[in-house]
Amino acid sequence: DAKTTQPTSMDCAEGRAANLPCNHSTISGNEYVYWYRQIHSQGPQYIIHGLKNNETNEMASLIITEDRKSSTLILPHATLRDTAVYYCIVRVATGANNLFFGTGTRLTVIP
Amino acid sequence: DTGVSQDPRHKITKRGQNVTFRCDPISEHNRLYWYRQTLGQGPEFLTYFQNEAQLEKSRLLSDRFSAERPKGSFSTLEIQRTEQGDSAMYLCASSLGETGTRFFGPGTRLTVL
């Protein structure tokens, strides 16, 4: 699976949009981009995934660049409960049983 | 609550003792995964089951570790002769089929003294 690069930490003001970047310059055509988050002392939580097109669900939006070498997870109105470590993961569609989490981005939402 | 559950949530043991953790996945999920997470790191894959069959084991899963899923439902992870380096959070996840969308339990935090 392609490796990802994320900033170590970010801050965001409560109520503002949180934009979390991820670089995956070696991504292959059959690899998806997944985002998970892990709130302190809890297990990881799936957020969203995509292949080429932008995706949106009730939690977040995922913007993937046209060349697919980077993506941005957007939390439109960050709340204090969104404070967590956010993991960007690249995974092939089939045959991969591993999810390589890396160290993620620690997002702190500030009141 | 119909999510993934793990028991116990915390375990403190002395070096050399054996410990066993249990994971109950979401009931219709046929795949079950075990991960280990140390402080400041992301979860690392240990092993996974499809139904009752253990199909893959990471090199992290030393011979002191054994996992079972006897009836394709709950799973157990046993660590024999624990070492201080085994101190970590042990996470279980489940999924329906082969997918990157997995549901994680709250984890079992192991402390080896």
PDB file of N, CA and C in Angstrom, chain A residues 10-14 18 20 37-42 45 75 78-86 105-111:
ATOM      1  N   MET A  10      -2.544  19.833  14.431  1.00  0.00           N
ATOM      2  CA  MET A  10      -3.240  21.018  13.925  1.00  0.00           C
ATOM      3  C   MET A  10      -4.196  21.496  14.992  1.00  0.00           C
ATOM      4  N   ASP A  11      -4.468  22.793  14.972  1.00  0.00           N
ATOM      5  CA  ASP A  11      -5.490  23.375  15.826  1.00  0.00           C
ATOM      6  C   ASP A  11      -6.598  23.939  14.952  1.00  0.00           C
ATOM      7  N   CYS A  12      -7.795  23.977  15.507  1.00  0.00           N
ATOM      8  CA  CYS A  12      -8.932  24.555  14.786  1.00  0.00           C
ATOM      9  C   CYS A  12      -9.856  25.196  15.808  1.00  0.00           C
ATOM     10  N   ALA A  13     -10.389  26.371  15.488  1.00  0.00           N
ATOM     11  CA  ALA A  13     -11.330  27.029  16.383  1.00  0.00           C
ATOM     12  C   ALA A  13     -12.687  26.348  16.292  1.00  0.00           C
ATOM     13  N   GLU A  14     -13.323  26.226  17.421  1.00  0.00           N
ATOM     14  CA  GLU A  14     -14.652  25.621  17.470  1.00  0.00           C
ATOM     15  C   GLU A  14     -15.610  26.359  16.552  1.00  0.00           C
ATOM     16  N   ALA A  18     -12.495  22.441   9.825  1.00  0.00           N
ATOM     17  CA  ALA A  18     -11.169  21.846  10.004  1.00  0.00           C
ATOM     18  C   ALA A  18     -10.786  21.153   8.706  1.00  0.00           C
ATOM     19  N   LEU A  20      -7.964  18.884   7.071  1.00  0.00           N
ATOM     20  CA  LEU A  20      -6.814  18.035   7.388  1.00  0.00           C
ATOM     21  C   LEU A  20      -6.216  17.491   6.103  1.00  0.00           C
ATOM     22  N   ARG A  37     -10.608   8.223  12.621  1.00  0.00           N
ATOM     23  CA  ARG A  37     -10.160   9.060  13.723  1.00  0.00           C
ATOM     24  C   ARG A  37     -10.211   8.261  15.014  1.00  0.00           C
ATOM     25  N   GLN A  38      -9.420   8.703  15.975  1.00  0.00           N
ATOM     26  CA  GLN A  38      -9.360   8.020  17.259  1.00  0.00           C
ATOM     27  C   GLN A  38      -9.392   9.060  18.365  1.00  0.00           C
ATOM     28  N   ILE A  39     -10.524   9.084  19.032  1.00  0.00           N
ATOM     29  CA  ILE A  39     -10.677   9.940  20.194  1.00  0.00           C
ATOM     30  C   ILE A  39      -9.964   9.270  21.363  1.00  0.00           C
ATOM     31  N   HIS A  40      -9.429  10.079  22.251  1.00  0.00           N
ATOM     32  CA  HIS A  40      -8.620   9.582  23.353  1.00  0.00           C
ATOM     33  C   HIS A  40      -9.313   8.438  24.099  1.00  0.00           C
ATOM     34  N   SER A  41      -8.556   7.344  24.279  1.00  0.00           N
ATOM     35  CA  SER A  41      -9.006   6.174  25.031  1.00  0.00           C
ATOM     36  C   SER A  41     -10.147   5.413  24.357  1.00  0.00           C
ATOM     37  N   GLN A  42     -10.352   5.640  23.076  1.00  0.00           N
ATOM     38  CA  GLN A  42     -11.350   4.878  22.338  1.00  0.00           C
ATOM     39  C   GLN A  42     -10.691   4.171  21.151  1.00  0.00           C
ATOM     40  N   GLN A  45     -12.382   5.108  14.684  1.00  0.00           N
ATOM     41  CA  GLN A  45     -13.719   5.220  14.117  1.00  0.00           C
ATOM     42  C   GLN A  45     -13.597   5.557  12.641  1.00  0.00           C
ATOM     43  N   LEU A  75     -13.942  18.761   8.099  1.00  0.00           N
ATOM     44  CA  LEU A  75     -15.004  18.739   9.101  1.00  0.00           C
ATOM     45  C   LEU A  75     -15.628  20.124   9.055  1.00  0.00           C
ATOM     46  N   ALA A  78     -16.300  22.290  13.171  1.00  0.00           N
ATOM     47  CA  ALA A  78     -15.635  21.502  14.208  1.00  0.00           C
ATOM     48  C   ALA A  78     -16.208  21.789  15.597  1.00  0.00           C
ATOM     49  N   THR A  79     -16.376  20.736  16.370  1.00  0.00           N
ATOM     50  CA  THR A  79     -16.792  20.867  17.763  1.00  0.00           C
ATOM     51  C   THR A  79     -15.696  20.295  18.658  1.00  0.00           C
ATOM     52  N   LEU A  80     -15.823  20.550  19.941  1.00  0.00           N
ATOM     53  CA  LEU A  80     -14.808  20.054  20.872  1.00  0.00           C
ATOM     54  C   LEU A  80     -14.698  18.525  20.811  1.00  0.00           C
ATOM     55  N   ARG A  81     -15.817  17.877  20.489  1.00  0.00           N
ATOM     56  CA  ARG A  81     -15.807  16.412  20.414  1.00  0.00           C
ATOM     57  C   ARG A  81     -15.049  15.886  19.201  1.00  0.00           C
ATOM     58  N   ASP A  82     -14.684  16.763  18.292  1.00  0.00           N
ATOM     59  CA  ASP A  82     -13.883  16.351  17.141  1.00  0.00           C
ATOM     60  C   ASP A  82     -12.398  16.310  17.455  1.00  0.00           C
ATOM     61  N   THR A  83     -12.005  16.714  18.646  1.00  0.00           N
ATOM     62  CA  THR A  83     -10.605  16.611  19.044  1.00  0.00           C
ATOM     63  C   THR A  83     -10.220  15.136  19.067  1.00  0.00           C
ATOM     64  N   ALA A  84      -9.209  14.779  18.254  1.00  0.00           N
ATOM     65  CA  ALA A  84      -8.867  13.369  18.066  1.00  0.00           C
ATOM     66  C   ALA A  84      -7.608  13.285  17.202  1.00  0.00           C
ATOM     67  N   VAL A  85      -7.105  12.076  17.035  1.00  0.00           N
ATOM     68  CA  VAL A  85      -6.056  11.810  16.050  1.00  0.00           C
ATOM     69  C   VAL A  85      -6.734  11.302  14.790  1.00  0.00           C
ATOM     70  N   TYR A  86      -6.417  11.917  13.665  1.00  0.00           N
ATOM     71  CA  TYR A  86      -7.024  11.578  12.387  1.00  0.00           C
ATOM     72  C   TYR A  86      -6.001  10.860  11.520  1.00  0.00           C
ATOM     73  N   THR A 105      -2.676  12.769  12.349  1.00  0.00           N
ATOM     74  CA  THR A 105      -2.657  14.187  12.732  1.00  0.00           C
ATOM     75  C   THR A 105      -3.484  14.362  13.996  1.00  0.00           C
ATOM     76  N   ARG A 106      -2.879  14.948  15.003  1.00  0.00           N
ATOM     77  CA  ARG A 106      -3.628  15.249  16.232  1.00  0.00           C
ATOM     78  C   ARG A 106      -4.322  16.592  16.062  1.00  0.00           C
ATOM     79  N   LEU A 107      -5.640  16.562  15.934  1.00  0.00           N
ATOM     80  CA  LEU A 107      -6.441  17.782  15.791  1.00  0.00           C
ATOM     81  C   LEU A 107      -6.963  18.197  17.147  1.00  0.00           C
ATOM     82  N   THR A 108      -6.694  19.434  17.506  1.00  0.00           N
ATOM     83  CA  THR A 108      -7.225  19.994  18.736  1.00  0.00           C
ATOM     84  C   THR A 108      -8.192  21.102  18.372  1.00  0.00           C
ATOM     85  N   VAL A 109      -9.448  20.954  18.792  1.00  0.00           N
ATOM     86  CA  VAL A 109     -10.439  21.991  18.566  1.00  0.00           C
ATOM     87  C   VAL A 109     -10.457  22.882  19.795  1.00  0.00           C
ATOM     88  N   ILE A 110     -10.249  24.171  19.546  1.00  0.00           N
ATOM     89  CA  ILE A 110     -10.088  25.133  20.635  1.00  0.00           C
ATOM     90  C   ILE A 110     -11.381  25.918  20.841  1.00  0.00           C
ATOM     91  N   PRO A 111     -11.844  26.033  22.088  1.00  0.00           N
ATOM     92  CA  PRO A 111     -13.097  26.768  22.327  1.00  0.00           C
ATOM     93  C   PRO A 111     -12.984  28.234  21.934  1.00  0.00           C
TER      94      PRO A 111
END
